[in-house]
mmCIF file of C-alpha atoms and ligand atoms in Angstrom:
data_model
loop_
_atom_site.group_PDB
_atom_site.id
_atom_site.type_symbol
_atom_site.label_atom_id
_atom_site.label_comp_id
_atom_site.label_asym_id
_atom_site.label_seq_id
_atom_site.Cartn_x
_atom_site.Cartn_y
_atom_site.Cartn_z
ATOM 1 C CA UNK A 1 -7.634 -4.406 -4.055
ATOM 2 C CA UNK A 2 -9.609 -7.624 -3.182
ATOM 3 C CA UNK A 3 -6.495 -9.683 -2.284
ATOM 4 C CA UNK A 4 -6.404 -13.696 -3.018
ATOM 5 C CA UNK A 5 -7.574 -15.932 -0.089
ATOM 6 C CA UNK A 6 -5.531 -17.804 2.208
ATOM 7 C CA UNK A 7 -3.597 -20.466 0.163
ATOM 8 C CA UNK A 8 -5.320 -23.612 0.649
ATOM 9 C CA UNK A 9 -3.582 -27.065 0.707
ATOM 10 C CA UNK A 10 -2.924 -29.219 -2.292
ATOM 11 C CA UNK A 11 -5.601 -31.905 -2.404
ATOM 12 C CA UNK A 12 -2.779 -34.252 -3.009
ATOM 13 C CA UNK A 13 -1.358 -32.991 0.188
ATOM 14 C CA UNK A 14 -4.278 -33.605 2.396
ATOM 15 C CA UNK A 15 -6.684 -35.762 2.075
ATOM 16 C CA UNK A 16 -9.803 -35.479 3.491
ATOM 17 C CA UNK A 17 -11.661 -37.889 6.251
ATOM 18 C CA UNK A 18 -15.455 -38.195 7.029
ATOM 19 C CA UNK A 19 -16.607 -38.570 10.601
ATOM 20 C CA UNK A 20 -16.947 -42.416 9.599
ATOM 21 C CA UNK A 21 -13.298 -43.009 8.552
ATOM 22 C CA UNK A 22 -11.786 -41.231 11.882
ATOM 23 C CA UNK A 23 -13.852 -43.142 13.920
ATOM 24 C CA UNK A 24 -13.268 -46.677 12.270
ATOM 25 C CA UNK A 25 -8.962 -45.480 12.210
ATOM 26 C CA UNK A 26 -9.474 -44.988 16.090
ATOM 27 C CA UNK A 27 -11.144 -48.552 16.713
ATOM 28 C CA UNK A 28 -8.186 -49.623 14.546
ATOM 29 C CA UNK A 29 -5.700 -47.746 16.407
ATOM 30 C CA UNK A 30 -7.149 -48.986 20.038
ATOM 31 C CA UNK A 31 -6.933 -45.719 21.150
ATOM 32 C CA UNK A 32 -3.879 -44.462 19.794
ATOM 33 C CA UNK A 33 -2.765 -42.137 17.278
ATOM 34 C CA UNK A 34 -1.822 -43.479 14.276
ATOM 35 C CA UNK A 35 2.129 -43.787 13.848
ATOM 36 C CA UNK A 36 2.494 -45.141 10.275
ATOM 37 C CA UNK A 37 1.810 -42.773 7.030
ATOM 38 C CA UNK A 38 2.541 -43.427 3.499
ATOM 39 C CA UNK A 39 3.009 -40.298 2.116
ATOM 40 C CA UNK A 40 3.894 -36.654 3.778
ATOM 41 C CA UNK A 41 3.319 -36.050 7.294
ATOM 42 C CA UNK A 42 -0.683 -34.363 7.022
ATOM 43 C CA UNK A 43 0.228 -31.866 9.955
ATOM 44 C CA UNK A 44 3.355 -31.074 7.729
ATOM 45 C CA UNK A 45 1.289 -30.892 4.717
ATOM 46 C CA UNK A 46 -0.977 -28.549 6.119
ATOM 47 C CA UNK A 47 0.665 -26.281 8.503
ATOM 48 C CA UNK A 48 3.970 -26.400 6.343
ATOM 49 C CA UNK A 49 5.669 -26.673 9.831
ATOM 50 C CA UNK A 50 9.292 -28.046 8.686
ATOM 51 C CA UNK A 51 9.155 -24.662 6.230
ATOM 52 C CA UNK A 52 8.183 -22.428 9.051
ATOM 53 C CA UNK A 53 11.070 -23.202 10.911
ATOM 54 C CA UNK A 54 13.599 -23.258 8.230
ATOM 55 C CA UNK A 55 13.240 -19.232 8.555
ATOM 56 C CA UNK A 56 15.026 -18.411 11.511
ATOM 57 C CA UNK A 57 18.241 -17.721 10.569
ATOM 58 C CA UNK A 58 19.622 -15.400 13.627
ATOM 59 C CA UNK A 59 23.228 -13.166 12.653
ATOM 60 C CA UNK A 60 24.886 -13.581 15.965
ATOM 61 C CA UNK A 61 25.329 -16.404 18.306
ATOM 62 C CA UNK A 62 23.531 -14.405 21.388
ATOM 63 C CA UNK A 63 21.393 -16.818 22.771
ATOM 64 C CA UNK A 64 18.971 -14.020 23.463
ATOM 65 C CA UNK A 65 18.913 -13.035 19.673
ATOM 66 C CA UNK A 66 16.091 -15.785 18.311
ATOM 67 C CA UNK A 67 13.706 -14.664 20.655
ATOM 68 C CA UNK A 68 13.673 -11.382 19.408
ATOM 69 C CA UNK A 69 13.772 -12.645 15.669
ATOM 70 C CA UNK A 70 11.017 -15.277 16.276
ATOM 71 C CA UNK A 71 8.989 -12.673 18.176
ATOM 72 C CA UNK A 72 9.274 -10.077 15.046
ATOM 73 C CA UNK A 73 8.208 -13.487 12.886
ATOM 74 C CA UNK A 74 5.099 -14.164 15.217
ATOM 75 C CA UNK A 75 4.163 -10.210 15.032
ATOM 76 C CA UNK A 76 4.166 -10.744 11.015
ATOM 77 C CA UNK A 77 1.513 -13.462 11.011
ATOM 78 C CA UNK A 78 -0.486 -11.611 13.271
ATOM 79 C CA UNK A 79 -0.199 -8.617 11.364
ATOM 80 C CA UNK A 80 -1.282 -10.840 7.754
ATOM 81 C CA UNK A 81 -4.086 -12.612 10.335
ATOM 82 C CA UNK A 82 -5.638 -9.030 11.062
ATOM 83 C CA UNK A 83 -5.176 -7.716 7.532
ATOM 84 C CA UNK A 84 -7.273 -11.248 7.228
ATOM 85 C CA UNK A 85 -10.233 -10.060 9.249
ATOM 86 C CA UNK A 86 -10.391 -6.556 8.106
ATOM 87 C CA UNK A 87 -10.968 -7.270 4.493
ATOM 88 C CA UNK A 88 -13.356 -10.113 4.877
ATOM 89 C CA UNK A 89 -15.150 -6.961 7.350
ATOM 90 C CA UNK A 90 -14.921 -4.719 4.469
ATOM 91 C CA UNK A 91 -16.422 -7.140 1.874
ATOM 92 C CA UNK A 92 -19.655 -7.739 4.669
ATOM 93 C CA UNK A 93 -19.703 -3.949 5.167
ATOM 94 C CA UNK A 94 -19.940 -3.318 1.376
ATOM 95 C CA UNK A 95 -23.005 -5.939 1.227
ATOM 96 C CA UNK A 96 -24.637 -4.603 3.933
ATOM 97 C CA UNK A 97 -24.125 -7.263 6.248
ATOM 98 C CA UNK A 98 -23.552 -5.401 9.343
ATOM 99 C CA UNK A 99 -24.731 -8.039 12.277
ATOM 100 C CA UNK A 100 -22.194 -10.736 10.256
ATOM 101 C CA UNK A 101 -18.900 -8.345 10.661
ATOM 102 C CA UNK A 102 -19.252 -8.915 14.542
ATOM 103 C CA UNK A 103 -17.241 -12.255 13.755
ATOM 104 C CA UNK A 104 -14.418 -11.182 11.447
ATOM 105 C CA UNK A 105 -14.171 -7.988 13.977
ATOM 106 C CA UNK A 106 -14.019 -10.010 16.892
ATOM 107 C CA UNK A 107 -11.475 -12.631 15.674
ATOM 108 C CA UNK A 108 -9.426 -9.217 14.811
ATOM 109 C CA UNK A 109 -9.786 -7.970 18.142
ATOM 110 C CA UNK A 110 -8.455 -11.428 19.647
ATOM 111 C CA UNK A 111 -5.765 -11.746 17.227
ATOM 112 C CA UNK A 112 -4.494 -7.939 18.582
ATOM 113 C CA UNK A 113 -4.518 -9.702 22.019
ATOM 114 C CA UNK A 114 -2.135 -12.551 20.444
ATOM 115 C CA UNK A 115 -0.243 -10.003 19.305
ATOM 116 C CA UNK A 116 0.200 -7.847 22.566
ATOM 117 C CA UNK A 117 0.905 -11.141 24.519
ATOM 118 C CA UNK A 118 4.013 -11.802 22.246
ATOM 119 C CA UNK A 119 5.764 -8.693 23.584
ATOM 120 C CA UNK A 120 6.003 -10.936 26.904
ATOM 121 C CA UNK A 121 8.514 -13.127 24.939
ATOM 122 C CA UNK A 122 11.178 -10.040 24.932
ATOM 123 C CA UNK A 123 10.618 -8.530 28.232
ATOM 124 C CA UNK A 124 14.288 -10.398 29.399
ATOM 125 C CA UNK A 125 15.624 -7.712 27.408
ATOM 126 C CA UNK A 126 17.603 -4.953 28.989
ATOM 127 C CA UNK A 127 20.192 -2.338 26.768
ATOM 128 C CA UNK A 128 23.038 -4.846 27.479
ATOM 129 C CA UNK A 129 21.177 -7.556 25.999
ATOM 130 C CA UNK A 130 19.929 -5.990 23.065
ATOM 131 C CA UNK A 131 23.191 -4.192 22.276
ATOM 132 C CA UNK A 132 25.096 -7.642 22.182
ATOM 133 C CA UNK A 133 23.511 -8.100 18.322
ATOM 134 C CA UNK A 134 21.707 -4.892 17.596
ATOM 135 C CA UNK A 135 24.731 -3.986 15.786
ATOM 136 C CA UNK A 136 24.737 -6.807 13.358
ATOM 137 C CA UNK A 137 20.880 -5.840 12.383
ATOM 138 C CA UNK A 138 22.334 -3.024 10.390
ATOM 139 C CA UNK A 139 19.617 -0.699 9.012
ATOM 140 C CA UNK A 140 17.073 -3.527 9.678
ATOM 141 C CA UNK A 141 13.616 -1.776 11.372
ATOM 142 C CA UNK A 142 10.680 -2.890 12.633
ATOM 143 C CA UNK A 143 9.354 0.983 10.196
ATOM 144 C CA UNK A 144 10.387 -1.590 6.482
ATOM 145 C CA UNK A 145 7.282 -3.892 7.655
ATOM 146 C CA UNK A 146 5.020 -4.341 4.364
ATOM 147 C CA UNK A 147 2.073 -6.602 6.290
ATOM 148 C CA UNK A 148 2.421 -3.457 9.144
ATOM 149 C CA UNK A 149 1.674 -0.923 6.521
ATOM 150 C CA UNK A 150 -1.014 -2.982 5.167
ATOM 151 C CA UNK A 151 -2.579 -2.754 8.690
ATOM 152 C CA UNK A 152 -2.237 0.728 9.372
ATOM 153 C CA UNK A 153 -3.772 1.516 5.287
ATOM 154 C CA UNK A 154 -6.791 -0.842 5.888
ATOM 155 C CA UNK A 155 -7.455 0.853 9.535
ATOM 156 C CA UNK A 156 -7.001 4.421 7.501
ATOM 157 C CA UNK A 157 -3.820 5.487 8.521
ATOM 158 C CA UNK A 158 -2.568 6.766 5.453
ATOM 159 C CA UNK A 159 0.920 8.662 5.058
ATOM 160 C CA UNK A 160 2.114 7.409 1.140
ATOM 161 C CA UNK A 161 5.464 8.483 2.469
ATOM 162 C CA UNK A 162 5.550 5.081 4.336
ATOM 163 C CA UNK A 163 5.547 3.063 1.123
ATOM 164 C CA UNK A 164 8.536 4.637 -0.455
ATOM 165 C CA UNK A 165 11.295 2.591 1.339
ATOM 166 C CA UNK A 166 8.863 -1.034 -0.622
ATOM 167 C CA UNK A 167 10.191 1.015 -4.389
ATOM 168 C CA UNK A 168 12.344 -1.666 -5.194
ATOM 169 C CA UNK A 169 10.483 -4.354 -4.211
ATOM 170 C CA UNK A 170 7.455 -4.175 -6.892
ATOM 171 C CA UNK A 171 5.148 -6.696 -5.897
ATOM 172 C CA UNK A 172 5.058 -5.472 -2.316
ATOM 173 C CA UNK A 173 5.298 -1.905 -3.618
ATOM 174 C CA UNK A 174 2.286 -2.771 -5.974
ATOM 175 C CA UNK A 175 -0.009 -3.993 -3.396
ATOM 176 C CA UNK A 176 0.677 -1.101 -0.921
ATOM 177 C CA UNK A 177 0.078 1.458 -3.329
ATOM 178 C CA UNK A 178 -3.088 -0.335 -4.674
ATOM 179 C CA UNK A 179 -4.121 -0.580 -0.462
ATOM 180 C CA UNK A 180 -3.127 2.841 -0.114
ATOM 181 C CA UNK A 181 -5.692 3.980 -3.482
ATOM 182 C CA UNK A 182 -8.480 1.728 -1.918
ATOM 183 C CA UNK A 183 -11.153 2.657 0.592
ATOM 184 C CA UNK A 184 -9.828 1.911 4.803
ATOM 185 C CA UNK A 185 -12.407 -0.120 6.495
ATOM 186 C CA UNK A 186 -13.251 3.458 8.404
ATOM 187 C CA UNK A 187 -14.177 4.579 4.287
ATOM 188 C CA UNK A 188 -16.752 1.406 4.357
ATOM 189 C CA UNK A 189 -18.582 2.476 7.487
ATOM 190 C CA UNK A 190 -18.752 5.874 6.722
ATOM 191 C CA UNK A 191 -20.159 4.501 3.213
ATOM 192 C CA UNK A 192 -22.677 2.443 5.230
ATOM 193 C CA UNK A 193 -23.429 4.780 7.187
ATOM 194 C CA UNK A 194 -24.817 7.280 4.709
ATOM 195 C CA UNK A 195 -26.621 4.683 3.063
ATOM 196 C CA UNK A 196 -28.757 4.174 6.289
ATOM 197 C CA UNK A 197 -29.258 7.708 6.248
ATOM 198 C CA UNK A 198 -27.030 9.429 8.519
ATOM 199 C CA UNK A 199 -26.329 12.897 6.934
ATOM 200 C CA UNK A 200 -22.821 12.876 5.663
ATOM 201 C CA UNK A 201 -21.238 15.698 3.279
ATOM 202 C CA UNK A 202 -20.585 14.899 -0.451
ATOM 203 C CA UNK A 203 -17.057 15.738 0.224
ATOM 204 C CA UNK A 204 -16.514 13.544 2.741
ATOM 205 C CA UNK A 205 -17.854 10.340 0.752
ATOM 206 C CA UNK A 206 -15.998 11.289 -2.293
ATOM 207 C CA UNK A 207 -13.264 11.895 -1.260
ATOM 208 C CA UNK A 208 -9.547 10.778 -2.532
ATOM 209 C CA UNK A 209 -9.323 8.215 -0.301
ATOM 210 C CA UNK A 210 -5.620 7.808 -0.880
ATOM 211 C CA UNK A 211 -5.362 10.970 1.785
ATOM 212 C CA UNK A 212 -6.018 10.059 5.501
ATOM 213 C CA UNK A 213 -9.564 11.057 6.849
ATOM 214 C CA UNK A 214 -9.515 13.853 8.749
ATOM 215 C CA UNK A 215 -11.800 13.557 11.635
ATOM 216 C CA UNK A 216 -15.234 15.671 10.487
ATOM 217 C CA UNK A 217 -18.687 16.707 13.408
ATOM 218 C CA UNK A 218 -20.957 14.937 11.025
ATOM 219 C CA UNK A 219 -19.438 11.204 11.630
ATOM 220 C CA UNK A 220 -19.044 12.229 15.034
ATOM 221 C CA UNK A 221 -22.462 13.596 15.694
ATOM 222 C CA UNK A 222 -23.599 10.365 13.415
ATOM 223 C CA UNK A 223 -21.717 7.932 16.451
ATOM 224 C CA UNK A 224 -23.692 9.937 19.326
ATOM 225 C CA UNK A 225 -26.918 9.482 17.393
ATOM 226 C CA UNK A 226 -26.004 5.658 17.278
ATOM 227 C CA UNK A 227 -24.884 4.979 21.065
ATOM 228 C CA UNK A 228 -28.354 7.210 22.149
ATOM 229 C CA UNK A 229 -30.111 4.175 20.445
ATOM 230 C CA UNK A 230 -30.725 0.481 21.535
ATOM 231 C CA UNK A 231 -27.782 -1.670 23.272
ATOM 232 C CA UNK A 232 -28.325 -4.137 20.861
ATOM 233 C CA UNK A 233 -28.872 -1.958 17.468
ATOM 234 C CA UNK A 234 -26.220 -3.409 15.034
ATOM 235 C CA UNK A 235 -24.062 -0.337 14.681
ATOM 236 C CA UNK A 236 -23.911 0.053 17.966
ATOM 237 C CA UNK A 237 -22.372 -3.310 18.143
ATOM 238 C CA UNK A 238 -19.967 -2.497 14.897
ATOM 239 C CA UNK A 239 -19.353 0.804 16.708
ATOM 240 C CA UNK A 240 -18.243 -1.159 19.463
ATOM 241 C CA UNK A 241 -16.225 -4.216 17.852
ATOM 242 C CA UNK A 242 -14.330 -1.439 15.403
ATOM 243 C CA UNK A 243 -13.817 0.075 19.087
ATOM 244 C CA UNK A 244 -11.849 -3.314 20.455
ATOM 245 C CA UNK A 245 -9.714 -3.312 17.102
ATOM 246 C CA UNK A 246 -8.687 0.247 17.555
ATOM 247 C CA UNK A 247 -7.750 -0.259 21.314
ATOM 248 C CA UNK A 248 -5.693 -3.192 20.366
ATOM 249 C CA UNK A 249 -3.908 -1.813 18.461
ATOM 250 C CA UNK A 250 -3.239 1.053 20.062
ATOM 251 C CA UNK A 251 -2.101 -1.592 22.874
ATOM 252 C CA UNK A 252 0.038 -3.216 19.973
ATOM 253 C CA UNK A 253 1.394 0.795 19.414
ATOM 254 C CA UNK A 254 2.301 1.240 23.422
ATOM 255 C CA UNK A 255 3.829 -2.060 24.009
ATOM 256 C CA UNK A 256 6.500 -1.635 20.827
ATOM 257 C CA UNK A 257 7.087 2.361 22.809
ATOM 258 C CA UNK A 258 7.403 0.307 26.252
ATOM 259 C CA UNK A 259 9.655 -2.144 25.112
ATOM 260 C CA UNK A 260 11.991 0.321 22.660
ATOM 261 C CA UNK A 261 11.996 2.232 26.171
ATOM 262 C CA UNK A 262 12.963 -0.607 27.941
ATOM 263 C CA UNK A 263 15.637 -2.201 25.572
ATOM 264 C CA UNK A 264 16.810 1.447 24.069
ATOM 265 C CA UNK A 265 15.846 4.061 25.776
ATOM 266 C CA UNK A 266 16.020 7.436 23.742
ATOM 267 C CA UNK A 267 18.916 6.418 21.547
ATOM 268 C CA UNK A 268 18.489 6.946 17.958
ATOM 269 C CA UNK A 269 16.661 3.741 16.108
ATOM 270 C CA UNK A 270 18.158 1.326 13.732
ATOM 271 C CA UNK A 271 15.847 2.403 11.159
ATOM 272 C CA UNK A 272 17.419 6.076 10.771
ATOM 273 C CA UNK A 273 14.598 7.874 12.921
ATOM 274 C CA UNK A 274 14.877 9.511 16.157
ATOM 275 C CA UNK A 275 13.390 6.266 17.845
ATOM 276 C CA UNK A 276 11.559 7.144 20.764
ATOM 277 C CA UNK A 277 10.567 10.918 19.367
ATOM 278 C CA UNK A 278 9.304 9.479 16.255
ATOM 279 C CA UNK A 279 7.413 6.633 17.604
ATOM 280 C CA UNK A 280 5.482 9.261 19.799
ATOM 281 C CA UNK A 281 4.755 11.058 17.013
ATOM 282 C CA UNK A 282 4.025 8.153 14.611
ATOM 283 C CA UNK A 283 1.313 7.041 17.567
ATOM 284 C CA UNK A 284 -0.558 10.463 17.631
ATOM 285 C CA UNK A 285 -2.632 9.337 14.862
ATOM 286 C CA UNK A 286 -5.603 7.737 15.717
ATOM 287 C CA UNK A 287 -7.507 5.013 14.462
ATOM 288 C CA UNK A 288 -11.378 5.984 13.906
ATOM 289 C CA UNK A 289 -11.168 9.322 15.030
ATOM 290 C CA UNK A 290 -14.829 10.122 15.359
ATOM 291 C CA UNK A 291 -15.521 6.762 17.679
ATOM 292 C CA UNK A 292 -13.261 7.788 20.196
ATOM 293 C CA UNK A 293 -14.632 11.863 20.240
ATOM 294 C CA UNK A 294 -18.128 11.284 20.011
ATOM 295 C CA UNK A 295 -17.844 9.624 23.413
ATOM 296 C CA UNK A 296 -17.142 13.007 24.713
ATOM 297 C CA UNK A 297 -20.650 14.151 23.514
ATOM 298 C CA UNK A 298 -22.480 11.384 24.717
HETATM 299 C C1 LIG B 301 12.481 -4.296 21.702
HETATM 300 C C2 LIG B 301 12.848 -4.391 20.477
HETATM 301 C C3 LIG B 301 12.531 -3.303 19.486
HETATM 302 C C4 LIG B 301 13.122 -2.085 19.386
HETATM 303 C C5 LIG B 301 14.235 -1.519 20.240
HETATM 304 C C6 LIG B 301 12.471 -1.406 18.283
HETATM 305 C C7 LIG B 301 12.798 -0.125 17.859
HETATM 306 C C8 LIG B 301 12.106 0.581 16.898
HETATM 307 C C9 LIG B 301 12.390 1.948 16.513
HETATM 308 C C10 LIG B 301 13.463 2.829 17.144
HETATM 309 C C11 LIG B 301 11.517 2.287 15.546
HETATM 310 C C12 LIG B 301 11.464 3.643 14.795
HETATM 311 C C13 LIG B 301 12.062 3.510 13.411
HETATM 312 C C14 LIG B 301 13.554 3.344 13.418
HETATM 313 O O1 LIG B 301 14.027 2.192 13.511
HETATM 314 O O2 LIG B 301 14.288 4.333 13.307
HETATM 315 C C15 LIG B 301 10.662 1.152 15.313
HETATM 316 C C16 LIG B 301 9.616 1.108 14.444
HETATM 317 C C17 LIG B 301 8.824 0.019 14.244
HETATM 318 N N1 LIG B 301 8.993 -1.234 14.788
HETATM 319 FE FE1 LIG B 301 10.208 -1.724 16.284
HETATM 320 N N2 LIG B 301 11.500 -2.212 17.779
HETATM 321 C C18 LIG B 301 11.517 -3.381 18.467
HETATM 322 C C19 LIG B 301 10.719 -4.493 18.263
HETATM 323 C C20 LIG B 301 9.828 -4.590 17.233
HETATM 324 C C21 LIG B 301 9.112 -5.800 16.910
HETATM 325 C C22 LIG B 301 9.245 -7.154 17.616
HETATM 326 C C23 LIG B 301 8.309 -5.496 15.865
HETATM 327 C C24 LIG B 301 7.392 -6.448 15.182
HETATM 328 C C25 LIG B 301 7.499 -6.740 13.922
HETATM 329 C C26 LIG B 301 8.513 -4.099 15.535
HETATM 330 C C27 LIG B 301 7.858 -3.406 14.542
HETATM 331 C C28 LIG B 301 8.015 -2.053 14.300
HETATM 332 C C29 LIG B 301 7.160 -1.291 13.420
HETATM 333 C C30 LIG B 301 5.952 -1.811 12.665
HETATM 334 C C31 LIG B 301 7.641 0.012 13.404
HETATM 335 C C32 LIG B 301 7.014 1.209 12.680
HETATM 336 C C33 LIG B 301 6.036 1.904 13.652
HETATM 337 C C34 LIG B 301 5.330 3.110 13.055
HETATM 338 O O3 LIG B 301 5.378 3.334 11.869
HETATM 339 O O4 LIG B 301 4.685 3.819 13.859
HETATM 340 N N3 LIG B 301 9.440 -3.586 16.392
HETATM 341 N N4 LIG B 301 11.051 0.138 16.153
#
């Protein structure tokens, strides 16, 4: 599903300024910033920063507890920021515009190191610190994130099992299952890459893409007969910026194990899983398979 673009500001809200208009305010100002406005705050207006901060609303009064809820807040963004990327990559991919997904793929990959570096902002937390509110979280997980989901379905990790707990929740339900019935980004390159020729079963392109790709020798041998070519041939490059986004999220993956380690240990999680056992498990699947074991044949 082509989702709706970032929200833009109201024109009301903002008002725009040409180069000409800054620069006569500043020879107004003397080299100030201006102190006086009419109407709304513009920052406010546009980053909707007295809203942002009217969501944290922590359930204990640990000191320690809004970092961990403002880092889970910061980790949703991120998560919406990289669905961001990965569609506008798809909607290149699907118009053959394969040098112009380096810079939606990139600003992915750099977003993913955003992300990791927000797991810094809970590494104060031992077992006794956690367990002073982890009680009051109830059945609240990290596993009932929508935007996560949405990651994991564009990147092709597909288990329809992990949109059941969203049933109640329609709208969010709606858009999972309509993520989860549309191609993953991996679906677009392996679309591309049979329409520049590389020799890819029937099966394989038709396929109900609903299921999660199971890794096949033709996309792999496709990736060796890519990375024999040019450095600088443009899937190549794709093969190697869809290579960043993979590792950082797999970083994303081994920081949340690390810090459930460090804050939990094996102890059953929140959520109603096995914590520690499940997350292994949950991390065995791997984000384009065939880019990671055609390396092996190279
Ligand atoms: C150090 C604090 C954290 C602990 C102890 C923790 C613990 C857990 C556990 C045990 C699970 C398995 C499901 C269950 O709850 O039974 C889980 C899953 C998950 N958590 Fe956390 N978590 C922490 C921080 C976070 C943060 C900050 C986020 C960011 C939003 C997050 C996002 C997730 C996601 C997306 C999953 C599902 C992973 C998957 O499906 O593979 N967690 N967490």
């Amino acid at each position: 599903m082509e989702r709706t673009e970032v929200r833009a500001a109201t024109p009301t809200e903002v008002r725009p300024a040409t180069p000409r208009q800054r620069a006569k305010r500043a020879a107004r100002n003397g080299g100030e910033p201006t102190l006086e406005f009419t109407g709304r705050i513009p920052y406010d207006a546009y980053v909707q920063a007295s809203t942002l901060h009217r969501l944290q609303t922590p359930l204990s009064g640990d000191p320690g507890e809004m970092s961990f809820l403002v880092t889970s807040q910061i980790m949703e963004l991120y998560f919406n920021l990289t669905c961001h990327e990965l569609r506008e990559t798809q909607r290149l991919l699907r118009a053959d515009r394969i040098p112009d997904t380096q810079a939606p793929l990139r600003r992915a990959a750099l977003h993913l190191e955003g992300l990791n570096a927000a797991w810094r902002s809970l590494r104060w937390m031992t077992p006794a610190d956690f367990n002073r509110f982890r009680n009051l979280l109830g059945e609240g997980s990290g596993f009932q994130s929508a935007m996560y989901r949405h990651v994991e379905l564009l990147l092709g990790l597909r288990d329809p099992a992990l949109i059941r707990p969203f049933r109640r929740q329609a709208e969010v339900h709606a858009e999972l299952t309509a993520a989860l019935h549309a191609p993953s980004l991996w679906d677009d390159v392996l679309a591309l890459l049979a329409r520049h020729g590389h020799d890819l079963p029937p099966e394989l392109l038709g396929r109900d893409v609903a299921e999660e790709h199971q890794p096949h020798p033709a996309v792999e041998a496709a990736w060796v007969r890519i990375y024999a070519g040019r450095p600088d041939d443009q899937f190549r490059l794709l093969g190697e910026a869809l290579t960043e986004v993979a590792e950082g999220f797999g970083d994303w993956r081994w920081n949340h194990v690390k810090a459930v380690q460090r804050t939990m240990g094996a102890k059953v999680g929140s959520g109603g899983s096995a914590g520690l056992a499940w997350l292994q498990r949950s991390m065995a699947r791997v984000v384009f398979p065939e880019l990671w074991s055609a390396r092996t044949e190279m």
